[in-house]
Short mmCIF file of C-alpha atoms in Angstrom, two decimals:
data_model
loop_
_atom_site.label_atom_id
_atom_site.label_comp_id
_atom_site.label_asym_id
_atom_site.label_seq_id
_atom_site.Cartn_x
_atom_site.Cartn_y
_atom_site.Cartn_z
CA MET A 1 75.52 88.94 132.10
CA ALA A 2 76.14 90.64 135.40
CA LYS A 3 73.80 90.23 138.31
CA ILE A 4 72.76 93.50 139.96
CA ILE A 5 72.40 93.26 143.74
CA THR A 6 71.08 96.27 145.63
CA VAL A 7 71.81 96.64 149.33
CA THR A 8 68.98 98.67 150.83
CA SER A 9 67.04 99.23 154.07
CA GLY A 10 64.85 102.31 154.13
CA LYS A 11 66.17 103.35 157.53
CA GLY A 12 69.59 104.94 157.90
CA GLY A 13 72.41 103.71 160.10
CA VAL A 14 71.51 100.04 160.06
CA GLY A 15 74.67 98.94 158.24
CA LYS A 16 73.98 99.23 154.52
CA THR A 17 77.38 100.51 153.48
CA THR A 18 79.24 98.10 155.77
CA SER A 19 77.17 95.27 154.30
CA ALA A 20 77.64 96.42 150.69
CA ALA A 21 81.40 96.60 151.23
CA ALA A 22 81.47 93.19 152.93
CA ILE A 23 79.31 91.50 150.30
CA GLY A 24 81.23 93.06 147.41
CA THR A 25 84.55 92.02 148.92
CA GLY A 26 83.23 88.54 149.73
CA LEU A 27 82.04 88.03 146.15
CA ALA A 28 85.45 89.13 144.88
CA GLN A 29 87.15 86.70 147.30
CA ALA A 30 84.99 83.98 145.79
CA GLY A 31 86.58 84.79 142.43
CA LYS A 32 83.74 86.89 140.98
CA ARG A 33 84.54 90.08 139.10
CA THR A 34 82.70 92.60 141.26
CA VAL A 35 82.04 96.34 141.29
CA VAL A 36 80.44 98.17 144.21
CA ILE A 37 78.63 101.42 143.37
CA ASP A 38 77.93 104.16 145.91
CA PHE A 39 74.49 105.66 145.20
CA ASP A 40 74.66 107.96 148.20
CA VAL A 41 75.49 111.10 146.21
CA GLY A 42 76.32 113.96 148.55
CA LEU A 43 77.01 111.73 151.56
CA ARG A 44 79.51 109.29 150.14
CA ASN A 45 80.94 106.75 152.56
CA LEU A 46 81.65 103.60 150.61
CA ASP A 47 85.12 104.72 149.54
CA LEU A 48 86.00 105.34 153.21
CA VAL A 49 84.73 101.97 154.38
CA MET A 50 86.60 100.26 151.56
CA GLY A 51 89.77 102.26 152.13
CA CYS A 52 90.13 103.97 148.78
CA GLU A 53 88.99 107.51 149.46
CA ARG A 54 92.44 108.93 148.71
CA ARG A 55 92.38 107.65 145.17
CA VAL A 56 89.04 109.11 144.03
CA VAL A 57 89.45 111.20 140.87
CA PHE A 58 86.17 110.91 138.99
CA ASP A 59 82.86 109.71 140.32
CA PHE A 60 79.46 108.30 139.36
CA VAL A 61 78.00 111.75 138.56
CA ASN A 62 80.97 112.62 136.31
CA VAL A 63 80.34 109.43 134.36
CA ILE A 64 76.67 110.28 133.90
CA HIS A 65 77.06 113.97 133.01
CA ASP A 66 80.62 114.89 132.13
CA ASP A 67 81.68 112.58 129.36
CA ILE A 68 84.00 110.60 131.61
CA ARG A 69 84.25 106.91 130.71
CA VAL A 70 83.21 104.57 133.50
CA GLN A 71 86.64 102.87 133.33
CA GLN A 72 88.27 106.19 134.27
CA ALA A 73 86.14 106.49 137.41
CA LEU A 74 86.49 102.91 138.64
CA ILE A 75 88.92 102.44 141.52
CA LYS A 76 90.68 99.13 141.74
CA ASP A 77 90.88 97.60 145.21
CA LYS A 78 94.45 97.25 146.52
CA ARG A 79 93.85 93.86 148.10
CA LEU A 80 91.75 92.03 145.52
CA ASP A 81 92.38 92.59 141.84
CA ASN A 82 88.88 91.60 140.70
CA LEU A 83 87.19 94.17 142.98
CA PHE A 84 86.35 97.72 141.88
CA ILE A 85 84.58 100.70 143.42
CA LEU A 86 82.57 103.40 141.66
CA PRO A 87 82.45 106.25 144.20
CA ALA A 88 79.66 108.78 144.64
CA SER A 89 80.15 112.48 144.25
CA GLN A 90 80.42 114.47 147.46
CA THR A 91 79.67 117.87 145.94
CA ARG A 92 76.43 117.10 144.14
CA ASP A 93 73.04 115.93 145.36
CA LYS A 94 70.86 112.99 144.49
CA ASP A 95 69.05 114.85 141.73
CA ALA A 96 72.26 114.55 139.74
CA LEU A 97 71.30 110.92 139.11
CA ASP A 98 68.71 110.09 136.49
CA GLN A 99 67.24 106.79 135.44
CA GLU A 100 68.50 106.89 131.88
CA GLY A 101 72.05 107.78 132.96
CA VAL A 102 72.17 105.14 135.70
CA GLY A 103 70.85 102.54 133.26
CA ARG A 104 73.56 103.44 130.75
CA VAL A 105 76.35 103.08 133.33
CA LEU A 106 74.98 99.76 134.60
CA ASP A 107 74.75 98.43 131.02
CA GLU A 108 78.36 99.38 130.46
CA LEU A 109 79.51 97.72 133.71
CA ALA A 110 77.42 94.61 133.02
CA LYS A 111 79.69 93.80 130.09
CA GLU A 112 82.74 93.48 132.31
CA PHE A 113 81.55 92.26 135.69
CA ASP A 114 79.87 89.22 137.21
CA PHE A 115 78.30 91.19 140.05
CA ILE A 116 77.27 94.83 140.44
CA VAL A 117 76.57 95.69 144.08
CA CYS A 118 74.58 98.91 144.54
CA ASP A 119 74.94 100.61 147.92
CA SER A 120 71.65 102.46 148.38
CA PRO A 121 71.24 105.67 150.37
CA ALA A 122 68.71 105.68 153.22
CA GLY A 123 65.18 106.87 152.64
CA ILE A 124 62.71 106.24 149.86
CA GLU A 125 63.58 109.21 147.68
CA ARG A 126 65.20 109.48 144.30
CA GLY A 127 68.65 108.06 145.18
CA ALA A 128 67.18 105.02 146.91
CA LEU A 129 64.61 104.46 144.15
CA LEU A 130 67.32 104.58 141.45
CA ALA A 131 69.55 102.23 143.45
CA LEU A 132 66.82 99.60 143.54
CA TYR A 133 65.21 100.21 140.14
CA PHE A 134 67.56 98.02 138.12
CA ALA A 135 68.06 95.31 140.79
CA ASP A 136 67.93 91.60 140.01
CA GLU A 137 68.29 90.79 143.68
CA ALA A 138 68.06 92.89 146.83
CA VAL A 139 69.67 92.45 150.20
CA VAL A 140 67.35 94.16 152.70
CA VAL A 141 69.40 95.13 155.75
CA ALA A 142 67.51 95.39 159.05
CA ASN A 143 68.37 95.63 162.73
CA PRO A 144 66.32 93.63 165.21
CA GLU A 145 64.23 96.60 166.29
CA VAL A 146 60.74 97.76 165.38
CA SER A 147 61.42 100.97 163.44
CA SER A 148 64.06 99.34 161.26
CA VAL A 149 61.73 96.41 160.49
CA ARG A 150 58.87 98.79 159.59
CA ASP A 151 61.08 100.70 157.16
CA SER A 152 62.36 97.47 155.63
CA ASP A 153 58.76 96.39 155.08
CA ARG A 154 58.13 99.66 153.25
CA ILE A 155 61.19 99.24 151.03
CA ILE A 156 60.16 95.64 150.20
CA GLY A 157 56.81 97.03 149.04
CA ILE A 158 58.64 99.47 146.79
CA LEU A 159 60.94 96.74 145.43
CA ASN A 160 57.85 94.68 144.60
CA SER A 161 56.02 97.50 142.89
CA ARG A 162 58.42 100.10 141.52
CA SER A 163 61.50 98.23 140.33
CA LYS A 164 62.14 97.68 136.64
CA ARG A 165 61.25 94.02 137.07
CA ALA A 166 57.93 94.90 138.68
CA GLU A 167 57.14 97.46 135.99
CA SER A 168 57.96 95.14 133.12
CA GLY A 169 56.15 92.19 134.68
CA ASP A 170 59.33 90.07 134.80
CA GLU A 171 60.09 87.74 137.63
CA GLN A 172 60.10 89.74 140.89
CA VAL A 173 63.34 91.03 142.40
CA LYS A 174 64.79 88.21 144.49
CA LEU A 175 64.74 89.37 148.11
CA HIS A 176 67.12 88.48 150.94
CA LEU A 177 66.96 89.57 154.55
CA LEU A 178 70.23 90.40 156.28
CA LEU A 179 69.76 90.96 159.99
CA THR A 180 72.67 93.05 161.32
CA ARG A 181 73.77 94.25 164.77
CA TYR A 182 72.17 91.15 166.23
CA ASP A 183 72.93 90.95 169.93
CA ALA A 184 71.93 87.44 171.03
CA GLU A 185 72.05 88.33 174.71
CA ARG A 186 69.78 91.35 174.35
CA VAL A 187 67.44 89.29 172.18
CA GLU A 188 67.28 86.69 174.93
CA GLN A 189 66.46 89.40 177.45
CA GLY A 190 63.63 90.60 175.22
CA GLU A 191 65.24 93.97 174.45
CA MET A 192 65.57 93.17 170.76
CA LEU A 193 63.32 91.35 168.32
CA LYS A 194 63.96 87.67 167.73
CA THR A 195 64.98 86.54 164.26
CA ASP A 196 61.70 84.62 163.99
CA ASP A 197 59.68 87.73 164.85
CA VAL A 198 61.41 89.73 162.14
CA LEU A 199 60.94 86.92 159.61
CA GLU A 200 57.28 86.68 160.55
CA ILE A 201 56.73 90.34 159.76
CA LEU A 202 58.91 90.69 156.68
CA ALA A 203 58.19 87.24 155.20
CA ILE A 204 61.29 87.07 152.98
CA PRO A 205 64.10 84.46 153.05
CA LEU A 206 66.91 84.98 155.56
CA LEU A 207 70.34 85.49 154.01
CA GLY A 208 72.22 85.84 157.27
CA VAL A 209 72.41 87.13 160.80
CA ILE A 210 75.41 89.36 161.53
CA PRO A 211 76.21 89.44 165.25
CA HIS A 212 76.88 92.72 166.99
CA ASP A 213 80.67 92.91 166.99
CA LYS A 214 82.98 95.75 168.06
CA THR A 215 85.49 94.87 165.34
CA VAL A 216 83.03 96.17 162.69
CA LEU A 217 83.46 99.80 163.72
CA ALA A 218 87.22 99.47 164.11
CA ALA A 219 87.58 97.91 160.65
CA SER A 220 85.31 100.53 159.11
CA ASN A 221 87.41 103.34 160.58
CA VAL A 222 90.59 102.05 158.97
CA GLY A 223 88.91 101.25 155.67
CA THR A 224 89.05 97.47 155.81
CA PRO A 225 85.93 95.58 154.71
CA ILE A 226 85.01 93.41 157.68
CA VAL A 227 85.25 90.12 155.75
CA LEU A 228 89.00 90.67 155.53
CA GLU A 229 89.35 90.64 159.35
CA ALA A 230 90.05 86.99 160.02
CA GLY A 231 89.27 87.10 163.74
CA SER A 232 85.95 88.91 163.43
CA ILE A 233 82.78 86.89 164.01
CA ALA A 234 80.81 89.51 162.05
CA GLY A 235 83.27 89.01 159.19
CA GLN A 236 82.72 85.24 159.31
CA ALA A 237 78.95 85.74 159.37
CA TYR A 238 79.22 87.98 156.28
CA GLN A 239 81.31 85.34 154.57
CA ASP A 240 78.62 82.74 155.29
CA SER A 241 76.02 85.15 153.90
CA VAL A 242 77.98 85.63 150.67
CA LYS A 243 78.17 81.83 150.28
CA ARG A 244 74.39 81.65 150.66
CA LEU A 245 74.02 84.43 148.10
CA LEU A 246 76.01 82.25 145.71
CA GLY A 247 73.69 79.34 146.40
CA ASP A 248 75.58 77.33 149.06
CA ASP A 249 73.76 75.86 152.01
CA VAL A 250 75.60 77.10 155.09
CA PRO A 251 74.30 76.70 158.67
CA MET A 252 73.62 79.86 160.72
CA ARG A 253 76.26 80.71 163.31
CA PHE A 254 76.52 83.23 166.16
CA VAL A 255 72.76 83.42 166.76
CA GLU A 256 72.87 81.92 170.26
CA PRO A 257 74.17 83.94 173.21
CA ARG A 258 77.78 83.12 173.97
CA ARG A 259 77.95 81.09 177.16
CA ALA A 260 80.48 82.47 179.57
CA GLY A 261 83.35 80.08 180.23
CA TRP A 262 84.15 78.90 183.76
CA PHE A 263 86.89 81.47 184.14
CA THR A 264 84.67 84.46 183.22
CA ARG A 265 81.93 83.14 185.48
CA PHE A 266 84.48 82.90 188.29
CA LEU A 267 85.57 86.48 187.71
CA ARG A 268 81.97 87.75 187.66
CA ARG A 269 81.20 85.97 190.90
CA SER A 270 84.16 87.39 192.72
CA ALA A 271 83.62 90.90 191.34
CA MET B 1 20.03 87.45 119.02
CA ILE B 2 21.39 90.47 117.25
CA GLU B 3 21.14 93.65 119.24
CA THR B 4 19.90 96.69 117.42
CA GLU B 5 22.25 99.62 117.59
CA ARG B 6 21.10 102.33 119.94
CA PRO B 7 22.99 105.29 121.30
CA TYR B 8 22.10 104.22 124.83
CA GLN B 9 21.03 101.29 126.90
CA ILE B 10 18.53 101.21 129.71
CA ARG B 11 19.05 98.63 132.40
CA GLY B 12 17.76 97.90 135.82
CA THR B 13 20.27 98.53 138.57
CA THR B 14 20.20 98.08 142.31
CA GLN B 15 21.92 100.54 144.56
CA THR B 16 22.32 100.78 148.26
CA LEU B 17 21.16 104.20 149.42
CA LEU B 18 21.36 106.11 152.63
CA ALA B 19 18.06 107.15 154.16
CA LEU B 20 17.84 110.31 156.22
CA ARG B 21 14.89 109.92 158.58
CA VAL B 22 13.67 113.35 159.56
CA ASP B 23 12.35 113.26 163.11
CA THR B 24 12.51 116.89 164.21
CA PRO B 25 13.48 119.12 161.27
CA ASP B 26 13.01 122.27 163.34
CA ASP B 27 15.62 121.24 165.90
CA PRO B 28 18.11 124.16 165.83
CA THR B 29 21.11 121.75 165.97
CA PHE B 30 19.81 119.61 163.08
CA PHE B 31 22.15 120.89 160.38
CA ASP B 32 25.16 121.42 162.63
CA LEU B 33 24.96 117.77 163.64
CA LEU B 34 24.48 116.68 160.04
CA LYS B 35 27.47 118.70 158.89
CA THR B 36 29.60 117.23 161.67
CA ASP B 37 28.66 113.73 160.59
CA VAL B 38 29.58 114.47 156.99
CA LEU B 39 32.92 115.96 158.04
CA LYS B 40 33.68 112.99 160.26
CA SER B 41 33.39 110.46 157.44
CA PRO B 42 33.65 112.42 154.20
CA ALA B 43 34.48 109.30 152.18
CA PHE B 44 31.18 107.89 153.30
CA TYR B 45 28.79 110.86 153.32
CA LYS B 46 30.22 113.50 151.00
CA ASN B 47 28.06 113.67 147.85
CA ALA B 48 26.38 110.43 148.88
CA PRO B 49 22.93 110.04 147.33
CA VAL B 50 20.41 110.11 150.13
CA VAL B 51 16.65 109.60 150.32
CA ILE B 52 14.67 111.60 152.81
CA ASP B 53 12.35 109.56 154.98
CA VAL B 54 9.43 111.88 155.74
CA GLN B 55 7.30 109.43 157.72
CA PRO B 56 7.73 111.16 161.11
CA ILE B 57 6.70 114.55 159.66
CA LEU B 58 3.73 113.55 157.51
CA ASP B 59 1.39 115.68 159.60
CA GLN B 60 3.55 118.78 159.28
CA PRO B 61 3.19 121.39 156.51
CA THR B 62 5.40 121.04 153.44
CA THR B 63 5.99 124.77 153.01
CA GLU B 64 9.61 124.75 154.23
CA PHE B 65 10.57 121.60 152.33
CA ARG B 66 12.44 123.34 149.51
CA LYS B 67 14.61 125.20 151.99
CA PHE B 68 15.14 122.01 153.99
CA VAL B 69 16.35 120.09 150.91
CA ALA B 70 18.72 122.93 150.01
CA ARG B 71 20.24 122.82 153.48
CA VAL B 72 20.72 119.06 153.35
CA ARG B 73 22.49 119.56 150.03
CA ALA B 74 24.61 122.32 151.58
CA SER B 75 25.68 119.92 154.31
CA GLY B 76 27.38 117.78 151.64
CA MET B 77 24.83 115.04 150.95
CA GLN B 78 22.88 114.74 147.71
CA PRO B 79 19.12 114.31 148.30
CA ILE B 80 17.63 112.37 145.37
CA GLY B 81 14.19 111.40 146.59
CA VAL B 82 11.72 110.89 149.39
CA ILE B 83 10.34 107.72 150.90
CA ASN B 84 7.28 107.00 153.03
CA GLY B 85 5.50 110.14 151.78
CA ASP B 86 1.76 110.61 151.45
CA GLU B 87 0.09 112.35 148.52
CA THR B 88 0.85 115.86 149.81
CA TRP B 89 4.47 115.11 150.56
CA ASN B 90 5.04 113.26 147.29
CA LYS B 91 3.69 116.29 145.42
CA ALA B 92 5.99 118.57 147.43
CA ALA B 93 8.91 116.28 146.59
CA ALA B 94 8.14 116.37 142.88
CA ALA B 95 7.88 120.15 143.07
CA VAL B 96 11.47 120.43 144.34
CA GLY B 97 12.76 117.94 141.76
CA LEU B 98 13.03 114.87 143.97
CA SER B 99 11.87 111.38 143.00
CA VAL B 100 9.31 109.45 144.94
CA LEU B 101 10.73 106.11 145.95
CA ALA B 102 9.16 103.04 147.42
CA ALA B 103 10.37 102.36 150.92
CA GLY B 104 13.03 99.68 151.10
CA ALA B 105 13.97 97.40 153.94
CA PRO B 106 16.14 99.20 156.50
CA ALA B 107 19.71 97.94 156.78
CA LYS B 108 20.02 95.25 159.39
CA LEU B 109 22.54 95.92 162.08
CA ASP B 110 22.27 92.30 163.14
CA ALA B 111 24.80 90.40 161.07
CA ALA B 112 23.38 86.93 161.54
CA PRO B 113 21.76 86.46 158.11
CA SER B 114 24.91 87.32 156.21
CA ASN B 115 25.80 83.67 155.87
CA ALA B 116 22.56 83.05 154.04
CA GLU B 117 22.79 85.88 151.56
CA PRO B 118 25.64 87.27 149.52
CA PRO B 119 26.90 90.52 151.03
CA ARG B 120 26.10 92.91 148.20
CA ALA B 121 23.06 91.32 146.60
CA ALA B 122 20.18 92.63 148.64
CA PRO B 123 19.22 96.29 148.53
CA SER B 124 19.35 97.51 152.05
CA VAL B 125 17.57 100.81 152.18
CA ALA B 126 15.62 101.82 149.13
CA GLU B 127 15.10 100.33 145.78
CA ARG B 128 13.55 101.71 142.62
CA GLY B 129 10.35 99.93 141.66
CA ALA B 130 8.50 98.20 144.44
CA ALA B 131 7.25 95.61 141.99
CA GLU B 132 10.77 94.20 141.73
CA ALA B 133 11.14 93.75 145.44
CA ALA B 134 10.98 89.96 145.21
CA PRO B 135 14.42 88.31 145.69
CA THR B 136 16.38 87.90 142.52
CA PRO B 137 17.24 84.30 141.67
CA PRO B 138 20.96 83.59 142.18
CA ALA B 139 21.69 83.11 138.49
CA ALA B 140 20.50 86.60 137.66
CA ARG B 141 22.59 88.33 140.30
CA PRO B 142 25.92 89.74 139.31
CA ALA B 143 28.67 87.68 140.94
CA PRO B 144 30.28 89.67 143.77
CA ALA B 145 33.71 90.58 142.49
CA ALA B 146 35.99 89.52 145.31
CA MET B 147 39.58 90.63 145.11
CA VAL B 148 42.10 87.99 146.14
CA VAL B 149 45.49 89.27 147.33
CA GLU B 150 48.10 86.54 147.64
CA GLU B 151 51.12 88.54 148.77
CA THR B 152 51.91 90.46 151.92
CA VAL B 153 50.53 93.99 151.69
CA ARG B 154 53.48 96.14 152.78
CA GLY B 155 53.61 99.45 154.63
CA GLY B 156 52.65 102.27 152.28
CA GLN B 157 50.63 99.99 150.00
CA GLN B 158 46.87 99.94 149.65
CA VAL B 159 44.53 97.37 148.15
CA TYR B 160 41.01 98.46 147.27
CA ALA B 161 38.25 96.02 146.38
CA ARG B 162 35.74 98.35 144.74
CA ASP B 163 32.96 95.87 144.12
CA GLY B 164 32.95 93.40 146.95
CA ASP B 165 35.19 91.53 149.33
CA ALA B 166 38.94 91.79 149.78
CA ILE B 167 40.41 88.38 150.56
CA CYS B 168 44.01 88.51 151.73
CA LEU B 169 46.00 85.30 152.03
CA ALA B 170 49.12 86.90 153.53
CA SER B 171 49.50 89.45 156.27
CA ILE B 172 48.77 93.18 156.15
CA SER B 173 51.80 95.10 157.41
CA ASN B 174 51.76 98.12 159.69
CA GLY B 175 51.12 101.18 157.57
CA ALA B 176 49.21 99.24 154.89
CA ASP B 177 45.49 99.65 154.08
CA VAL B 178 42.94 97.10 152.91
CA VAL B 179 39.73 98.70 151.69
CA ALA B 180 36.61 96.91 150.46
CA THR B 181 33.02 97.84 149.76
CA GLY B 182 32.21 94.33 151.02
CA ASN B 183 33.90 92.26 153.71
CA VAL B 184 37.61 92.14 154.48
CA HIS B 185 39.10 88.70 155.10
CA VAL B 186 42.70 88.33 156.22
CA TYR B 187 43.92 84.75 156.61
CA ALA B 188 47.04 85.93 158.45
CA ALA B 189 47.99 88.78 160.75
CA LEU B 190 46.19 92.10 160.29
CA ARG B 191 48.68 94.75 161.43
CA GLY B 192 47.67 97.69 159.27
CA ARG B 193 44.27 99.26 158.72
CA ALA B 194 41.16 97.54 157.37
CA PHE B 195 38.06 99.29 155.99
CA ALA B 196 35.01 97.15 155.20
CA GLY B 197 31.68 98.38 153.86
CA PHE B 198 33.56 101.40 152.58
CA ASP B 199 30.54 102.81 150.74
CA GLY B 200 28.38 102.51 153.79
CA ASP B 201 27.24 98.91 154.03
CA GLN B 202 26.86 98.22 157.74
CA ARG B 203 26.44 94.50 157.09
CA ALA B 204 30.06 94.26 155.98
CA MET B 205 32.48 92.60 158.38
CA ILE B 206 36.19 92.19 158.95
CA PHE B 207 37.71 88.79 159.65
CA CYS B 208 41.32 88.11 160.47
CA ASP B 209 43.44 85.31 161.86
CA ARG B 210 45.42 87.59 164.13
CA LEU B 211 44.21 91.00 165.23
CA GLU B 212 47.11 93.43 165.59
CA ALA B 213 45.42 96.19 163.61
CA GLU B 214 46.18 99.90 163.75
CA LEU B 215 42.54 100.58 162.89
CA VAL B 216 39.41 98.69 161.86
CA SER B 217 36.52 100.50 160.21
CA ILE B 218 33.11 99.41 158.92
CA ALA B 219 30.75 101.82 157.14
CA GLY B 220 32.42 104.82 158.75
CA PHE B 221 32.48 103.45 162.30
CA HIS B 222 35.97 102.76 163.52
CA LEU B 223 38.16 101.57 166.36
CA VAL B 224 41.82 102.49 166.66
CA SER B 225 44.37 100.06 168.07
CA GLU B 226 44.03 101.45 171.60
CA GLU B 227 40.28 100.91 171.56
CA LEU B 228 40.44 97.26 170.56
CA PRO B 229 39.43 95.00 173.45
CA ALA B 230 42.48 93.48 175.10
CA VAL B 231 41.01 89.98 175.00
CA ALA B 232 40.78 90.14 171.21
CA ARG B 233 44.35 91.25 170.61
CA GLY B 234 46.39 88.70 168.70
CA LYS B 235 43.31 86.50 168.33
CA ARG B 236 41.26 85.26 165.40
CA VAL B 237 38.34 87.68 165.31
CA ARG B 238 35.32 88.99 163.50
CA VAL B 239 34.53 92.70 163.62
CA ARG B 240 30.94 93.76 162.91
CA CYS B 241 28.60 96.72 163.26
CA ALA B 242 26.10 96.65 166.09
CA ASP B 243 24.22 99.23 168.12
CA GLY B 244 25.81 102.17 166.39
CA GLY B 245 29.36 100.98 166.93
CA LEU B 246 31.75 98.15 166.25
CA VAL B 247 31.86 94.84 168.09
CA VAL B 248 34.86 92.54 168.08
CA ASP B 249 34.09 88.83 168.53
CA VAL B 250 36.83 86.32 169.18
CA VAL B 251 36.17 83.24 167.05
CA SER B 252 37.93 79.99 167.83
#
């Protein structure tokens, strides 16, 4: 039976899609049959970030409404043959999704895959609620700043009260915190919240801390999930996070400010 | 014992009531002020049963009483009886359909005795039947129904303890509300809003391990975050009613 993991945040622009693409790709690298679904109907981005936007024929909404089989809409990743993407529709809006239809598609996918990663839209409206409704686990993406943490708190409340698991009285959705865009130097200067401060407020287990890294944007622009960039520290941090998601105990990296080497210090002094 | 079947049941019940002491009923601002108070805390005053304390006006004529009661009702409160009346006033009350109640003990603003007595057990203002004024033995009192919340209350969520205390073991997030007719206890950080004594009990209190609240309110009195004393911020505190306002005590 497939495990459904929803990547969500409440706030927009914190790195949900980047994280969903990285986690999906990481799970596939670990040998798991994985599909990543874009729930952001009307503002689809996942196919861009994963580099398959030129091969989209059918989408999630077609599968729900237009008698298209889910296998026809799935796009196979070019790099990993156990990774698939179900893109969102760009021409419809989020009301095109309904609970019964989403449930049917997820049931169908659950037969074939080990992991279903749902990339949630921002907000707490229909699209976001449907993306989290069927979740077994949720990766709550937050940046180390107050408004993002507040919105994450709100979405955790919704996960705990309005998911299928909450409604049916099953075991609660398993929650993970993924702290992204973490700039250790700015944290040290007090411009950003410390990991401990965020954990204190959100009170859910930490899956990983993704350091702020310029390679993320560059990789996203060319459609390469960041875990496939060998030199990227963000990519390595995502890979660690995926290992933790699969139950491995991996130490946290990249959470301390990088100490300047003697050469850089020399340059700064003479500048 | 087998109970005989009846279409109804009559039981004694104890309610906390508001008392409206009428000092100067002919003051032209009387009803404007009253209306303002009701509008300020509608959850507290709107349709609240209220007894009219006529003691200060015993020597005045009762001719305008019907009109007076109608205007109190128009302000949003529900007059149900009078207290401290003499024979003339009690007759006037009966004539306008109000009950004559025995005077109760006024609510104490001083919170000191609350350790000794359960928060909701004692009638604070008026009580039907003066003969029953003796304290009820503990076994006969209904147990205060405290609500225990074990998980973090998240932004957008609300917990409401309708019949007593709310006891929260994890923190209250920004944007979350904890509401109780009794006391509010938070054994963690209070970051959201807390309402104790929601139905008007000024003896209710708020306790928390770390005060970072957006708002604290007891019986309609409130302080917003900005108004909280700086020395109490982030501290373990008790909030209580005193002198017509709220007092925040740091407890170590």
